[in-house]
Coordinates of C-alpha atoms in Angstrom, one line a residue:
Chain A
X1 CA 0.1 0.1 0.1
X2 CA 1.3 3.6 -0.7
X3 CA 1.9 5.9 1.8
X4 CA -1.1 7.9 0.6
X5 CA -3.4 5.4 1.4
X6 CA -1.7 4.0 4.6
X7 CA -2.3 7.3 6.4
X8 CA -6.3 7.0 5.2
X9 CA -6.7 4.1 6.1
X10 CA -5.3 5.1 9.8
X11 CA -6.9 8.3 9.9
X12 CA -9.9 5.7 8.4
X13 CA -9.5 2.9 11.1
X14 CA -8.6 5.5 14.9
X15 CA -11.5 8.2 14.3
X16 CA -14.0 5.5 13.8
X17 CA -13.0 4.1 17.2
X18 CA -12.0 6.7 19.2
X19 CA -10.6 6.3 22.5
X20 CA -9.6 2.7 21.6
X21 CA -6.0 1.5 22.0
X22 CA -4.3 -0.4 19.4
X23 CA -1.0 -1.5 19.6
X24 CA 2.2 -0.9 17.1
X25 CA 1.5 -4.3 15.9
X26 CA -1.8 -4.5 14.5
X27 CA -1.2 -1.6 12.8
X28 CA 2.6 -2.8 10.7
X29 CA 0.6 -6.7 10.0
X30 CA -2.5 -5.1 8.5
X31 CA -0.6 -2.1 6.5
X32 CA 3.1 -4.4 6.0
X33 CA 5.0 -1.9 6.9
X34 CA 7.9 -1.3 9.5
X35 CA 7.7 0.2 13.0
X36 CA 9.8 3.5 11.4
X37 CA 7.4 3.6 8.6
X38 CA 4.3 3.3 11.2
X39 CA 5.9 6.0 12.7
X40 CA 6.4 8.5 10.4
X41 CA 2.0 7.2 9.1
X42 CA 1.3 8.3 12.4
X43 CA 3.2 11.5 12.8
X44 CA 1.6 12.4 9.4
X45 CA -2.1 11.7 10.7
X46 CA -1.5 13.2 13.3
X47 CA -0.8 16.5 12.0
X48 CA -3.5 16.3 10.1
X49 CA -6.1 15.6 13.0
X50 CA -4.1 18.4 14.7
X51 CA -4.5 21.1 12.3
X52 CA -8.6 20.4 11.4
X53 CA -9.1 20.9 15.4
X54 CA -10.3 17.9 16.1
X55 CA -7.6 16.1 18.9
X56 CA -4.8 14.1 18.2
X57 CA -2.8 10.7 18.3
X58 CA -0.6 9.5 21.3
X59 CA 1.4 7.0 21.8
X60 CA 2.1 5.3 23.9
X61 CA 5.7 3.1 24.3
X62 CA 6.2 0.3 26.3
X63 CA 4.6 -2.2 28.2
X64 CA 1.5 -1.1 28.6
X65 CA 1.3 1.3 25.9
X66 CA -0.5 1.7 22.4
X67 CA -2.2 4.0 19.9
X68 CA -4.9 5.6 20.1
X69 CA -7.1 8.8 18.6
X70 CA -8.2 11.4 21.6
X71 CA -10.9 13.1 20.3
X72 CA -11.2 17.0 21.2
X73 CA -12.5 19.8 19.8
X74 CA -10.0 23.4 19.3
X75 CA -11.1 26.7 20.2
X76 CA -11.9 27.9 16.9
X77 CA -14.2 24.8 16.6
X78 CA -15.8 25.6 19.7
X79 CA -16.8 29.2 19.4
X80 CA -18.4 28.4 16.0
X81 CA -20.5 26.0 17.6
X82 CA -21.4 28.5 20.2
X83 CA -22.6 30.4 18.0
X84 CA -24.8 28.5 15.9
X85 CA -26.0 27.0 19.1
X86 CA -27.1 30.1 20.0
X87 CA -28.1 31.9 17.0
X88 CA -30.6 28.5 17.4
X89 CA -31.1 28.5 21.2
X90 CA -32.7 32.4 20.6
X91 CA -35.2 31.9 18.1
X92 CA -38.7 32.8 19.7
X93 CA -40.4 30.2 18.9
X94 CA -39.2 28.1 21.5
X95 CA -40.6 29.6 23.9
X96 CA -43.1 27.0 26.1
X97 CA -43.6 29.4 28.5
X98 CA -43.5 28.7 32.0
X99 CA -39.5 29.0 31.4
X100 CA -39.2 26.1 28.7
X101 CA -37.7 26.5 25.5
X102 CA -38.1 24.0 23.2
X103 CA -34.6 21.9 22.0
X104 CA -35.8 18.6 21.3
X105 CA -35.0 19.7 17.4
X106 CA -31.2 20.2 17.6
X107 CA -30.8 17.9 20.7
X108 CA -30.8 15.3 17.7
X109 CA -29.0 16.8 15.0
X110 CA -26.3 15.7 14.1
X111 CA -24.5 18.0 13.0
X112 CA -24.6 19.7 16.3
X113 CA -23.8 17.0 18.7
X114 CA -20.7 16.2 17.2
X115 CA -19.0 19.2 17.6
X116 CA -20.3 18.8 21.5
X117 CA -19.1 15.1 22.1
X118 CA -16.0 16.2 20.9
X119 CA -15.5 18.8 23.6
X120 CA -17.0 16.8 26.3
X121 CA -14.4 13.7 25.4
X122 CA -11.5 16.6 25.4
X123 CA -12.5 17.6 28.6
X124 CA -12.5 14.6 30.0
X125 CA -10.2 12.3 28.7
X126 CA -7.6 12.0 30.7
X127 CA -10.3 11.6 33.7
X128 CA -10.1 7.9 33.7
X129 CA -13.5 7.5 34.0
X130 CA -15.6 4.0 33.6
X131 CA -18.9 4.7 31.9
X132 CA -20.8 7.8 30.9
X133 CA -24.2 8.4 32.9
X134 CA -27.1 10.1 31.9
X135 CA -31.0 9.9 32.4
X136 CA -33.3 9.3 29.5
X137 CA -34.2 11.2 27.1
X138 CA -33.1 13.9 25.7
X139 CA -29.1 14.2 26.7
X140 CA -28.9 10.4 25.2
X141 CA -28.4 11.4 21.9
X142 CA -25.2 13.7 23.1
X143 CA -24.2 11.6 25.4
X144 CA -24.2 8.1 23.2
X145 CA -22.4 9.4 20.9
X146 CA -19.7 11.6 24.3
X147 CA -19.5 7.8 24.9
X148 CA -18.2 6.2 21.6
X149 CA -15.7 9.5 21.8
X150 CA -14.0 8.2 24.9
X151 CA -14.3 4.8 23.8
X152 CA -16.8 4.1 27.2
X153 CA -19.7 1.8 27.4
X154 CA -23.6 4.1 28.0
X155 CA -25.5 3.7 31.0
X156 CA -28.9 5.2 31.0
X157 CA -31.3 6.2 33.8
X158 CA -34.8 5.4 33.6
X159 CA -37.2 7.7 35.8
X160 CA -39.5 4.3 36.5
X161 CA -37.8 0.6 36.4
X162 CA -38.3 -1.0 33.7
X163 CA -39.0 -5.4 33.7
X164 CA -36.4 -5.2 31.1
X165 CA -34.2 -4.1 33.3
X166 CA -33.7 -7.4 36.1
X167 CA -33.3 -5.9 39.4
X168 CA -33.1 -2.0 39.9
X169 CA -31.8 0.5 42.6
X170 CA -34.4 3.2 42.8
X171 CA -33.8 6.3 44.4
X172 CA -36.8 9.7 44.8
X173 CA -34.8 12.8 44.3
X174 CA -36.8 16.6 44.0
X175 CA -35.7 18.6 40.8
X176 CA -36.4 21.7 41.0
X177 CA -38.1 22.5 37.7
X178 CA -40.7 19.9 38.0
X179 CA -41.2 21.5 41.3
X180 CA -41.7 17.8 43.0
X181 CA -40.1 14.4 43.7
X182 CA -39.1 12.3 41.0
X183 CA -37.7 8.8 41.0
X184 CA -34.9 7.5 39.3
X185 CA -33.8 3.9 38.7
X186 CA -30.9 2.0 37.1
X187 CA -30.1 -1.8 36.5
X188 CA -28.6 -3.6 39.9
X189 CA -25.3 -4.8 36.5
X190 CA -25.3 -1.7 34.5
X191 CA -22.2 -0.5 36.8
X192 CA -20.0 -2.3 39.1
X193 CA -18.8 -1.0 42.5
X194 CA -15.4 1.4 41.8
X195 CA -16.6 2.6 38.9
X196 CA -15.9 6.2 37.5
X197 CA -18.8 7.7 36.1
X198 CA -18.6 11.2 33.9
X199 CA -22.2 12.2 33.6
X200 CA -23.9 14.1 30.2
X201 CA -27.3 15.9 30.2
X202 CA -28.4 18.8 27.7
X203 CA -30.1 21.2 29.6
X204 CA -29.3 22.1 33.7
X205 CA -31.4 24.3 35.6
X206 CA -31.0 23.7 39.9
X207 CA -29.2 20.6 38.8
X208 CA -31.4 18.6 41.1
X209 CA -31.3 15.5 38.1
X210 CA -27.4 15.6 38.1
X211 CA -27.7 15.7 42.2
X212 CA -29.8 12.8 41.6
X213 CA -27.9 11.1 39.2
X214 CA -24.3 10.9 42.0
X215 CA -26.9 9.9 44.4
X216 CA -28.4 7.1 42.5
X217 CA -24.3 6.0 41.3
X218 CA -23.4 5.8 44.9
X219 CA -25.7 3.4 46.2
X220 CA -23.3 1.4 43.3
X221 CA -20.0 2.6 45.2
X222 CA -19.8 4.8 41.7
X223 CA -18.2 7.8 41.8
X224 CA -18.9 11.2 39.5
X225 CA -15.8 12.2 38.1
X226 CA -16.8 15.3 36.0
X227 CA -20.4 16.8 34.7
X228 CA -20.9 18.3 30.9
X229 CA -24.5 19.9 30.1
X230 CA -24.5 21.6 26.3
X231 CA -26.9 24.1 28.0
X232 CA -27.0 25.9 31.7
X233 CA -30.0 27.9 33.5
X234 CA -27.4 31.1 34.6
X235 CA -31.0 30.9 37.7
X236 CA -30.7 30.2 40.4
X237 CA -27.1 31.3 40.0
X238 CA -26.9 28.2 42.7
X239 CA -26.9 24.7 42.0
X240 CA -27.3 20.9 43.6
X241 CA -23.8 20.3 42.7
X242 CA -21.0 22.5 42.2
X243 CA -18.9 21.4 39.1
X244 CA -19.9 21.4 35.4
X245 CA -19.2 22.1 32.1
X246 CA -21.6 23.7 30.2
X247 CA -21.1 25.0 26.4
X248 CA -23.6 28.0 26.6
X249 CA -25.5 30.0 29.0
X250 CA -29.0 30.4 28.9
X251 CA -29.0 34.0 31.0
X252 CA -33.2 34.9 30.3
X253 CA -36.4 34.4 28.7
X254 CA -38.9 36.5 28.7
X255 CA -41.6 35.3 27.7
X256 CA -44.1 38.9 27.2
X257 CA -41.0 40.1 24.8
X258 CA -40.4 37.3 23.7
X259 CA -36.7 37.4 23.4
X260 CA -34.1 34.3 24.8
X261 CA -30.8 35.1 26.2
X262 CA -28.3 32.5 25.6
X263 CA -24.2 33.2 26.1
X264 CA -21.7 31.8 25.2
X265 CA -19.4 29.6 28.6
X266 CA -16.1 29.5 28.8
X267 CA -13.7 26.9 27.0
X268 CA -11.3 24.5 28.7
X269 CA -8.7 23.8 26.6
X270 CA -7.9 19.8 27.0
X271 CA -4.4 20.2 27.7
X272 CA -4.7 22.5 30.3
X273 CA -7.0 20.0 32.0
X274 CA -4.2 16.5 32.0
Chain X
X1 CA -0.5 19.9 1.3
X2 CA 1.6 16.1 0.0
X3 CA -1.5 14.0 -1.5
X4 CA -0.7 12.0 1.4
X5 CA -2.3 14.4 4.2
X6 CA -4.4 14.9 1.3
X7 CA -6.1 12.1 0.7
X8 CA -6.0 11.6 5.0
X9 CA -7.9 15.3 5.3
X10 CA -10.5 14.1 3.0
X11 CA -11.3 10.2 4.5
X12 CA -11.7 12.5 8.1
X13 CA -14.3 15.0 6.6
X14 CA -16.2 13.1 4.8
X15 CA -15.9 10.0 7.4
X16 CA -17.5 12.5 10.3
X17 CA -19.6 13.8 8.1
X18 CA -21.6 10.7 6.7
X19 CA -24.1 11.2 4.6
X20 CA -23.1 15.3 3.5
X21 CA -22.3 16.9 0.3
X22 CA -19.6 18.7 -0.5
X23 CA -19.0 20.8 -3.9
X24 CA -15.8 20.0 -5.6
X25 CA -15.0 23.9 -4.9
X26 CA -15.3 23.5 -1.2
X27 CA -11.9 20.9 -1.3
X28 CA -10.4 22.2 -3.9
X29 CA -10.7 25.7 -2.2
X30 CA -9.6 23.8 1.4
X31 CA -6.3 21.7 -0.3
X32 CA -5.8 24.5 -2.7
X33 CA -5.5 21.9 -5.6
X34 CA -7.2 21.8 -9.4
X35 CA -10.1 19.0 -9.7
X36 CA -8.3 17.0 -11.6
X37 CA -5.8 16.7 -8.3
X38 CA -9.0 16.1 -6.5
X39 CA -10.3 13.2 -8.3
X40 CA -7.6 11.0 -8.0
X41 CA -7.3 12.1 -4.3
X42 CA -10.9 10.9 -4.0
X43 CA -9.8 7.6 -5.9
X44 CA -7.8 7.3 -3.6
X45 CA -9.8 7.8 -0.9
X46 CA -12.4 5.6 -2.1
X47 CA -10.4 2.4 -2.4
X48 CA -9.1 3.0 0.8
X49 CA -12.7 2.8 1.8
X50 CA -13.8 0.0 -0.2
X51 CA -11.1 -2.0 1.1
X52 CA -12.5 -1.7 4.7
X53 CA -15.4 -2.5 4.4
X54 CA -17.5 0.5 5.5
X55 CA -19.2 1.9 2.0
X56 CA -18.1 3.9 0.0
X57 CA -17.4 8.3 -1.4
X58 CA -20.2 8.6 -3.7
X59 CA -19.4 11.4 -6.8
X60 CA -22.2 12.9 -8.7
X61 CA -21.8 15.7 -11.4
X62 CA -23.3 18.0 -12.7
X63 CA -26.1 20.9 -10.7
X64 CA -27.3 19.4 -7.3
X65 CA -24.4 17.1 -7.9
X66 CA -22.1 16.6 -4.7
X67 CA -19.2 14.5 -2.6
X68 CA -21.1 12.0 -0.3
X69 CA -19.6 9.6 1.8
X70 CA -22.4 6.8 1.8
X71 CA -21.7 4.2 5.2
X72 CA -22.4 1.0 4.7
X73 CA -20.9 -2.8 5.7
X74 CA -19.6 -5.6 4.1
X75 CA -20.7 -9.1 4.1
X76 CA -16.8 -9.9 6.2
X77 CA -18.1 -7.2 8.5
X78 CA -21.5 -8.2 8.8
X79 CA -20.9 -12.0 9.7
X80 CA -18.0 -11.0 12.1
X81 CA -20.3 -8.5 13.8
X82 CA -24.0 -11.0 14.3
X83 CA -21.0 -13.9 15.8
X84 CA -20.2 -11.1 18.3
X85 CA -24.1 -10.1 19.5
X86 CA -24.7 -14.5 19.1
X87 CA -22.2 -15.3 21.2
X88 CA -23.1 -12.5 24.3
X89 CA -27.5 -12.2 23.6
X90 CA -26.7 -16.3 24.3
X91 CA -25.4 -15.7 27.7
X92 CA -27.5 -17.4 29.7
X93 CA -27.4 -15.2 32.5
X94 CA -29.8 -12.7 30.5
X95 CA -32.4 -13.9 31.1
X96 CA -34.6 -12.5 32.6
X97 CA -38.0 -14.3 33.6
X98 CA -41.5 -14.2 31.2
X99 CA -39.5 -14.4 27.9
X100 CA -37.6 -11.5 28.7
X101 CA -33.5 -10.6 28.3
X102 CA -31.0 -8.3 29.8
X103 CA -29.9 -6.7 26.7
X104 CA -29.1 -2.7 27.6
X105 CA -25.2 -3.4 28.2
X106 CA -24.7 -4.7 24.3
X107 CA -28.0 -1.6 23.0
X108 CA -25.6 0.6 24.4
X109 CA -21.6 -0.4 23.8
X110 CA -20.1 1.4 21.3
X111 CA -18.4 -1.2 19.3
X112 CA -21.0 -2.9 18.6
X113 CA -23.8 0.1 18.2
X114 CA -21.5 1.5 15.2
X115 CA -21.1 -2.0 12.5
X116 CA -25.0 -2.0 13.5
X117 CA -25.4 1.2 12.6
X118 CA -23.2 1.5 9.2
X119 CA -25.2 -1.8 7.8
X120 CA -28.7 0.0 9.0
X121 CA -27.5 2.9 6.7
X122 CA -26.5 1.0 4.0
X123 CA -29.7 -0.6 3.6
X124 CA -31.8 3.2 3.7
X125 CA -28.8 5.1 2.1
X126 CA -30.8 5.2 -0.9
X127 CA -34.2 5.1 0.6
X128 CA -34.4 9.0 0.4
X129 CA -35.6 9.7 3.6
X130 CA -35.8 13.1 5.7
X131 CA -36.3 11.1 9.9
X132 CA -34.7 8.0 11.8
X133 CA -37.4 7.0 14.1
X134 CA -36.9 5.8 17.4
X135 CA -38.9 5.4 20.8
X136 CA -37.4 5.6 23.6
X137 CA -35.7 4.3 25.3
X138 CA -33.4 1.2 24.3
X139 CA -33.2 2.0 20.8
X140 CA -32.1 5.3 20.9
X141 CA -28.3 5.3 21.0
X142 CA -28.6 2.8 18.0
X143 CA -30.9 5.3 15.9
X144 CA -29.2 8.3 17.2
X145 CA -26.1 6.4 15.2
X146 CA -28.3 5.8 12.7
X147 CA -29.0 8.9 11.8
X148 CA -25.7 10.7 12.1
X149 CA -24.5 7.8 9.8
X150 CA -27.5 9.1 7.3
X151 CA -27.3 12.7 7.8
X152 CA -30.8 13.1 8.6
X153 CA -32.3 14.8 12.3
X154 CA -33.3 11.8 15.0
X155 CA -37.0 12.0 16.0
X156 CA -37.4 10.3 19.6
X157 CA -41.3 8.9 19.8
X158 CA -42.4 9.7 24.1
X159 CA -43.6 7.5 25.8
X160 CA -45.6 10.2 27.5
X161 CA -46.1 13.3 26.8
X162 CA -43.8 16.1 28.8
X163 CA -44.3 20.0 28.9
X164 CA -40.8 20.4 27.5
X165 CA -41.8 19.4 24.2
X166 CA -45.3 21.6 23.4
X167 CA -47.5 20.9 21.6
X168 CA -47.4 16.5 20.8
X169 CA -50.4 14.0 19.6
X170 CA -50.6 11.2 21.0
X171 CA -51.9 7.2 20.5
X172 CA -52.8 4.3 22.5
X173 CA -51.4 1.2 20.3
X174 CA -51.9 -3.0 22.1
X175 CA -48.1 -3.7 22.8
X176 CA -48.7 -7.7 22.4
X177 CA -44.5 -7.8 24.8
X178 CA -46.5 -6.0 27.9
X179 CA -50.0 -7.7 27.0
X180 CA -51.6 -4.1 27.5
X181 CA -52.4 -1.0 25.7
X182 CA -49.6 1.5 25.8
X183 CA -49.5 5.1 24.7
X184 CA -47.1 7.0 22.7
X185 CA -46.9 10.4 22.1
X186 CA -44.7 12.9 19.5
X187 CA -44.3 16.4 19.5
X188 CA -45.7 18.7 16.3
X189 CA -43.0 20.6 15.4
X190 CA -40.8 17.4 15.2
X191 CA -41.8 16.3 12.3
X192 CA -43.4 18.4 8.7
X193 CA -46.1 16.4 7.0
X194 CA -45.4 14.5 4.1
X195 CA -41.7 13.6 5.0
X196 CA -40.4 10.0 5.2
X197 CA -39.3 7.8 8.3
X198 CA -36.9 5.4 9.2
X199 CA -37.6 3.6 12.4
X200 CA -35.3 2.0 14.1
X201 CA -35.5 -0.2 17.6
X202 CA -33.3 -2.4 19.1
X203 CA -35.7 -4.9 19.5
X204 CA -38.9 -7.0 17.6
X205 CA -41.6 -9.5 19.3
X206 CA -44.7 -9.2 17.3
X207 CA -44.0 -6.0 16.2
X208 CA -46.8 -3.9 18.1
X209 CA -44.7 -0.7 18.5
X210 CA -43.8 -0.2 15.0
X211 CA -47.2 -0.4 13.6
X212 CA -47.4 2.0 16.8
X213 CA -44.4 3.9 15.6
X214 CA -46.0 3.6 11.9
X215 CA -49.7 5.0 13.0
X216 CA -48.5 8.0 15.2
X217 CA -46.5 9.1 12.2
X218 CA -49.2 8.9 10.1
X219 CA -51.5 11.3 12.4
X220 CA -48.5 13.8 10.8
X221 CA -48.5 12.5 6.9
X222 CA -45.8 11.2 7.6
X223 CA -45.2 7.8 5.8
X224 CA -42.4 4.9 7.1
X225 CA -40.2 3.5 4.1
X226 CA -38.7 1.1 6.3
X227 CA -37.8 -0.9 9.3
X228 CA -35.0 -2.3 11.0
X229 CA -34.8 -4.2 14.4
X230 CA -31.4 -5.1 15.7
X231 CA -33.0 -8.4 17.2
X232 CA -36.2 -10.2 16.1
X233 CA -37.6 -12.3 18.0
X234 CA -38.9 -15.6 15.7
X235 CA -42.2 -16.1 17.6
X236 CA -45.2 -15.0 16.7
X237 CA -44.1 -15.2 13.9
X238 CA -47.0 -13.1 12.7
X239 CA -45.9 -10.4 13.2
X240 CA -48.2 -6.8 12.8
X241 CA -45.9 -5.1 10.2
X242 CA -45.1 -7.1 7.1
X243 CA -40.9 -5.1 5.7
X244 CA -38.7 -4.9 8.1
X245 CA -35.4 -5.9 8.1
X246 CA -33.9 -7.8 11.8
X247 CA -29.8 -8.3 11.8
X248 CA -30.7 -11.9 14.5
X249 CA -33.0 -13.8 15.1
X250 CA -34.2 -14.9 18.3
X251 CA -34.7 -18.4 18.2
X252 CA -35.6 -19.8 21.9
X253 CA -35.3 -18.7 24.8
X254 CA -35.3 -21.8 26.8
X255 CA -35.7 -20.7 31.0
X256 CA -35.6 -24.7 32.7
X257 CA -32.6 -25.5 31.1
X258 CA -31.6 -21.4 30.8
X259 CA -30.0 -22.0 26.6
X260 CA -30.9 -19.1 24.3
X261 CA -30.9 -19.8 20.8
X262 CA -30.3 -16.9 18.0
X263 CA -29.5 -17.3 14.5
X264 CA -28.2 -14.7 11.8
X265 CA -29.9 -12.8 9.4
X266 CA -29.7 -12.5 5.8
X267 CA -27.4 -10.1 5.3
X268 CA -28.9 -7.4 2.8
X269 CA -26.3 -5.7 -0.2
X270 CA -26.5 -2.2 -0.1
X271 CA -26.0 -2.1 -4.1
X272 CA -29.3 -4.6 -4.5
X273 CA -30.9 -2.1 -2.8
X274 CA -30.7 0.4 -5.1

């Protein structure tokens, strides 16, 4: 295989299997090349991905070493994503009343899910997580793409225990958004004790459901090591959890004048999070 | 940019934006090359993808033409996927009783979702669909990956009308699996009349929920043009819908002897489906 096809092959394999670790042998055998040529080809592949701004290729030497594609989103891509999200969020037709916005269209839009997932994958790529966890339903498409980008299993917490989940553990928690007690339920076989979880959700108001997720995971001895939310409401300023990474801030919804105000959150540089 | 980097760039861009149509100008400008060089580079990229067996790059000339990556899964990859799914499905620990199996682990596993989604994307790539539709919850991760691969929006039908969905239309349908009337609800803004939908779900027993999905979509004047299910139960042989594409057949669950029997479904060659 010629060099240009080898580089293309490596990019295809790595980008379609993010977070998965390959040995040098795997690629040397597949491409029928020596290690020195593989190093050159990987350097070219890494250059391309870093120029595009969607992550890097990590090469660890020695035992336990391996070659992995680690996705992330550079600041330029992040700003472009925020602009598009703000443009769409501020459309007054989204106003449902009672402080609610219709957001299903862009939360289920592949072209927006991909850069959002790249960003969160970059934020949590060195967090050494075992699971990406969300609660049904609106954050699932995003969370499943983050799980794919981190090469981790997705765990979905249900609102109600379902027979097809087998034995479950349930908790009650207070949801500020709905101003009432809500339920969450997780299958006993879904996680292992001692695991580490990243929580991904589409929206955070008071942080009640994120806190609920942390509580139900604690029942399984699973620790939450990070939380990413696509949109966080500015109010209430005091949330039930202290640490979370938003992409947008929703500042205000003026229902009378039909004006929605959103603004970009700070960019977290993945290399500063090591 | 050297040729090997150009081919790598094209593969990255196309594979991470499946179904999206690019003009030649976009790539000629981004890579600073003439059309003749772009043709050569695209030919190399196409060769790589076709060799790997994950689809092709389509080039349409003239107005309305464009360059698109069309994902699919070749027969070898499909057989490998089926073997792995059968191995995992037949694990007797999945038996929950009452004819139920626990399947959340592999329905939320990125490494299995990707080839399943490639396969369904291949089956429906020329179906000219507008939406990929599923009903919450277990098929969402798969359906959202199929939507991504087809470059289409995902539509999630809810079990209950939620305030955050705005006005909804609801139907009642009979679920054979649960032996009772169930409800489905879809946001009025989720689809446009006259649209065409592909339905994706994780499991089909009697076909009640697929039929329910067709009924609720009919309320919106949206036509179902294809249905893909990861696992279809052999029994009942007479389903409520007649046309669907499974990956596996679940033949029998012998709860006493704790034996699950699954077998591979036929491979549909995407080029035969034109």
